[in-house]
Amino acid sequence: MEVFELKHPLVEHKLAILRDKKTGTKEFRELVSELATMLCYEAMRDAETHEVEIETPITKMKTKKIDENKYAFVPILRAGTGMLDGIISVMPNAKIGHVGMYRDEETFKPNVYFFKVPKDIDKREVLILDPMLATGGSGIDAIELLKEKGVKKIKFLCIIAAPEGIKAMQEKHPDVKIYTTSIDEKLNEKAYIVPGLGDAGDRIFGTK
Ligand code: PRP
Ligand code: URA
């Protein structure tokens, strides 16, 4: 299994603002979306393309376009939906599925409350979106649900990952590639990522 950490001064700059507890909802949302675009850019480096012929104002040429119908994006509710705008800005025809999960505050185990994906999901590569990979429980369960639907190729896109979550996901799903903008230090006793950014869902939706 591969883990790709997107290292770039622009990413680090945006992460610094995102993590800051003084950053408000509007800016937080914009940054989550921008970082999602950058992750998508990297995760689709090996995207399948087909040849097309177009005409520039100067001449005809053969070039390539992405086979958009080979992909689907699946945010994990709630916080994953914060990454959608950034994805749609580069993949405007994207098919979107949703997995609804929340972590039990005491056991930290995920509970599934919603699952709706495109009918032909088994014929698509799926990119799961969730800003946080903490214990890995939510991501691991989301991957299991998608595999049960016949999905064969999955990538997991997150803004911040904890080493514990990466390890757990590697053990359960060694075939899934993780893309993140930061591998942080550790989890604290409440299974929050340290230094992290706090509760991603609450900061995106302003619920605390
Ligand atoms: C957060 C986050 C992930 C999950 C990560 O969601 O968005 O889905 O926790 O933690 P894990 O790796 O330990 O499973 P949360 O359950 O707080 O729900 P929310 O998005 O509705 O806020
Ligand atoms: N979920 C979050 O939103 N933040 C964390 O640090 C861990 C899980």
Coordinates of C-alpha atoms and ligand atoms in Angstrom, one line a residue:
M1 CA 0.0 0.0 0.0
E2 CA 1.2 3.5 -0.8
V3 CA 0.8 6.7 1.2
F4 CA 1.3 9.9 -0.7
E5 CA 2.0 13.1 1.3
L6 CA 1.6 16.1 -0.8
K7 CA 4.5 18.4 0.1
H8 CA 4.5 21.8 -1.4
P9 CA 5.0 25.3 0.1
L10 CA 1.5 26.4 -1.1
V11 CA -0.1 23.4 0.7
E12 CA 1.9 24.1 3.9
H13 CA 0.8 27.7 3.7
K14 CA -2.9 26.9 3.3
L15 CA -2.6 24.2 6.0
A16 CA -1.2 26.7 8.5
I17 CA -4.2 28.9 8.1
L18 CA -6.6 25.9 8.1
R19 CA -5.2 24.6 11.4
D20 CA -5.3 28.0 13.2
K21 CA -8.1 28.1 15.7
K22 CA -8.7 31.7 14.9
T23 CA -9.7 30.9 11.2
G24 CA -13.4 31.3 10.8
T25 CA -16.0 29.2 8.9
K26 CA -15.9 30.9 5.6
E27 CA -12.1 30.8 5.2
F28 CA -12.0 27.2 6.6
R29 CA -14.5 26.0 4.0
E30 CA -12.6 27.7 1.2
L31 CA -9.3 26.2 2.3
V32 CA -10.7 22.6 2.6
S33 CA -12.1 23.0 -0.9
E34 CA -8.7 24.3 -2.3
L35 CA -6.7 21.5 -0.6
A36 CA -9.2 19.0 -2.0
T37 CA -8.5 20.3 -5.5
M38 CA -4.8 19.8 -5.0
L39 CA -5.3 16.3 -3.7
C40 CA -7.5 15.4 -6.6
Y41 CA -4.9 16.7 -9.0
E42 CA -2.3 14.4 -7.5
A43 CA -4.6 11.4 -7.1
M44 CA -5.6 11.6 -10.7
R45 CA -2.1 11.7 -12.0
D46 CA -2.6 8.2 -13.4
A47 CA -6.1 8.9 -14.8
E48 CA -7.3 7.0 -17.8
T49 CA -7.5 9.2 -21.0
H50 CA -8.7 8.8 -24.5
E51 CA -7.5 10.5 -27.7
V52 CA -9.7 13.3 -29.1
E53 CA -9.3 15.5 -32.1
I54 CA -9.9 19.2 -31.6
E55 CA -9.3 22.4 -33.6
T56 CA -7.4 25.3 -32.1
P57 CA -7.7 28.7 -33.7
I58 CA -4.5 27.8 -35.5
T59 CA -4.8 24.1 -36.5
K60 CA -6.3 20.7 -35.9
M61 CA -4.6 18.5 -33.3
K62 CA -4.9 15.2 -31.5
T63 CA -4.9 15.5 -27.8
K64 CA -6.3 13.7 -24.7
K65 CA -9.3 13.9 -22.4
I66 CA -10.0 12.1 -19.1
D67 CA -12.5 9.2 -19.2
E68 CA -14.7 11.0 -16.7
N69 CA -17.2 8.1 -16.6
K70 CA -14.6 5.8 -15.1
Y71 CA -14.6 7.7 -11.8
A72 CA -16.8 8.4 -8.8
F73 CA -16.2 10.5 -5.7
V74 CA -17.6 9.4 -2.4
P75 CA -17.5 11.9 0.5
I76 CA -18.0 10.6 4.0
L77 CA -20.7 12.7 5.7
R78 CA -20.5 15.2 7.1
A79 CA -17.0 16.6 6.8
G80 CA -16.2 14.9 3.4
T81 CA -18.8 17.0 1.7
G82 CA -16.6 20.1 2.5
M83 CA -14.2 18.7 -0.1
L84 CA -16.8 18.4 -2.9
D85 CA -16.7 21.9 -4.3
G86 CA -12.9 21.6 -4.8
I87 CA -13.4 18.3 -6.6
I88 CA -16.2 19.5 -8.8
S89 CA -14.2 22.5 -9.9
V90 CA -11.8 20.1 -11.7
M91 CA -14.2 17.2 -12.4
P92 CA -17.4 19.0 -13.2
N93 CA -19.2 15.8 -14.5
A94 CA -18.2 13.7 -11.5
K95 CA -20.7 11.1 -10.2
I96 CA -21.0 11.4 -6.5
G97 CA -22.0 8.8 -3.9
H98 CA -22.5 9.5 -0.1
V99 CA -21.6 7.4 2.9
G100 CA -23.0 8.8 6.2
M101 CA -21.1 8.0 9.3
Y102 CA -20.5 9.4 12.7
R103 CA -17.9 8.4 15.4
D104 CA -19.3 7.3 18.7
E105 CA -17.9 9.8 21.2
E106 CA -17.0 7.1 23.7
T107 CA -15.9 4.1 21.7
F108 CA -14.7 6.1 18.6
K109 CA -16.3 3.4 16.5
P110 CA -18.1 4.6 13.3
N111 CA -21.9 4.2 12.9
V112 CA -23.3 4.1 9.3
Y113 CA -26.5 6.0 8.9
F114 CA -26.6 6.6 5.1
F115 CA -25.3 4.9 2.0
K116 CA -26.2 5.9 -1.6
V117 CA -23.9 5.5 -4.5
P118 CA -24.2 5.5 -8.3
K119 CA -25.7 2.3 -9.8
D120 CA -22.7 1.5 -11.9
I121 CA -20.2 2.1 -9.0
D122 CA -18.6 -1.3 -9.6
K123 CA -17.4 -0.1 -13.0
R124 CA -15.7 3.0 -11.6
E125 CA -12.6 3.8 -9.7
V126 CA -13.7 5.5 -6.4
L127 CA -12.0 8.3 -4.7
I128 CA -13.2 8.6 -1.1
L129 CA -13.2 12.1 0.5
D130 CA -12.8 12.8 4.2
P131 CA -10.7 15.6 5.6
M132 CA -9.6 13.5 8.6
L133 CA -8.1 10.0 8.9
A134 CA -7.8 9.5 12.7
T135 CA -8.2 6.0 14.0
G136 CA -9.1 5.0 10.5
G137 CA -12.4 3.4 11.6
S138 CA -14.6 5.5 9.3
G139 CA -12.5 5.2 6.3
I140 CA -12.0 1.4 6.7
D141 CA -15.8 0.8 7.0
A142 CA -16.5 3.1 4.0
I143 CA -14.0 1.1 1.9
E144 CA -15.7 -2.2 3.1
L145 CA -19.1 -0.9 2.0
L146 CA -17.8 0.0 -1.4
K147 CA -16.0 -3.3 -1.9
E148 CA -19.2 -5.1 -1.0
K149 CA -20.7 -3.2 -4.0
G150 CA -18.0 -4.6 -6.2
V151 CA -15.7 -1.6 -6.4
K152 CA -12.2 -2.8 -7.3
K153 CA -10.0 0.3 -7.2
I154 CA -10.2 2.8 -4.4
K155 CA -8.2 5.8 -3.3
F156 CA -8.6 7.7 0.0
L157 CA -8.1 11.4 -0.1
C158 CA -7.8 13.2 3.3
I159 CA -6.3 16.5 4.4
I160 CA -4.8 15.3 7.6
A161 CA -3.8 11.7 8.5
A162 CA -2.7 10.2 11.8
P163 CA 0.0 7.5 11.7
E164 CA -2.4 5.2 13.7
G165 CA -5.1 5.6 11.0
I166 CA -2.7 5.0 8.2
K167 CA -1.4 1.8 9.9
A168 CA -4.9 0.5 10.5
M169 CA -6.0 1.2 6.9
Q170 CA -2.9 -0.4 5.6
E171 CA -3.6 -3.6 7.6
K172 CA -7.2 -3.9 6.5
H173 CA -7.0 -2.5 2.9
P174 CA -3.4 -2.8 1.6
D175 CA -4.7 -2.2 -1.9
V176 CA -6.0 1.3 -1.1
K177 CA -3.7 4.3 -1.8
I178 CA -3.9 7.2 0.6
Y179 CA -3.4 10.8 -0.5
T180 CA -2.9 13.4 2.2
T181 CA -1.6 16.9 2.6
S182 CA -0.1 16.1 6.0
I183 CA 0.8 13.1 8.1
D184 CA 0.6 14.4 11.6
E185 CA 2.2 13.3 14.9
K186 CA -0.3 11.1 16.7
L187 CA -3.8 10.8 18.2
N188 CA -4.7 12.1 21.7
E189 CA -6.7 10.3 24.3
K190 CA -10.0 11.4 22.6
A191 CA -8.8 10.1 19.2
Y192 CA -8.3 13.6 17.9
I193 CA -5.4 14.2 15.6
V194 CA -2.4 16.1 17.2
P195 CA -1.7 18.8 16.2
G196 CA -4.6 18.4 13.7
L197 CA -7.2 21.1 13.2
G198 CA -9.9 20.1 15.7
D199 CA -13.2 18.8 14.6
A200 CA -13.4 19.1 10.8
G201 CA -17.2 18.8 10.6
D202 CA -17.8 21.3 13.3
R203 CA -15.4 23.8 11.7
I204 CA -16.9 23.4 8.2
F205 CA -20.5 23.7 9.3
G206 CA -20.0 26.0 12.3
T207 CA -21.8 23.6 14.6
K208 CA -19.6 24.4 17.7
Ligands
PRP1 C1 -14.8 12.7 11.6 C2 -14.0 12.8 10.2 C3 -14.0 11.4 9.9 C4 -13.8 10.7 11.2 C5 -12.4 10.3 11.3 O1 -16.1 12.6 11.4 O2 -14.7 13.6 9.3 O3 -15.1 10.9 9.2 O4 -14.2 11.6 12.2 O5 -12.2 9.6 12.5 P1 -11.7 8.0 12.5 O6 -10.6 7.9 11.5 O7 -11.3 7.8 13.9 O8 -12.9 7.2 12.1 P2 -17.2 12.6 12.6 O9 -17.5 11.2 12.9 O10 -16.8 13.5 13.6 O11 -18.5 13.1 11.8 P3 -18.9 14.5 11.1 O12 -18.1 14.5 9.8 O13 -20.3 14.4 11.0 O14 -18.4 15.6 12.0
URA2 N1 -12.3 13.8 13.4 C1 -12.0 15.1 13.4 O1 -12.8 15.9 12.8 N2 -10.9 15.5 13.9 C2 -10.0 14.7 14.4 O2 -8.9 15.2 14.9 C3 -10.3 13.3 14.5 C4 -11.5 12.9 14.0

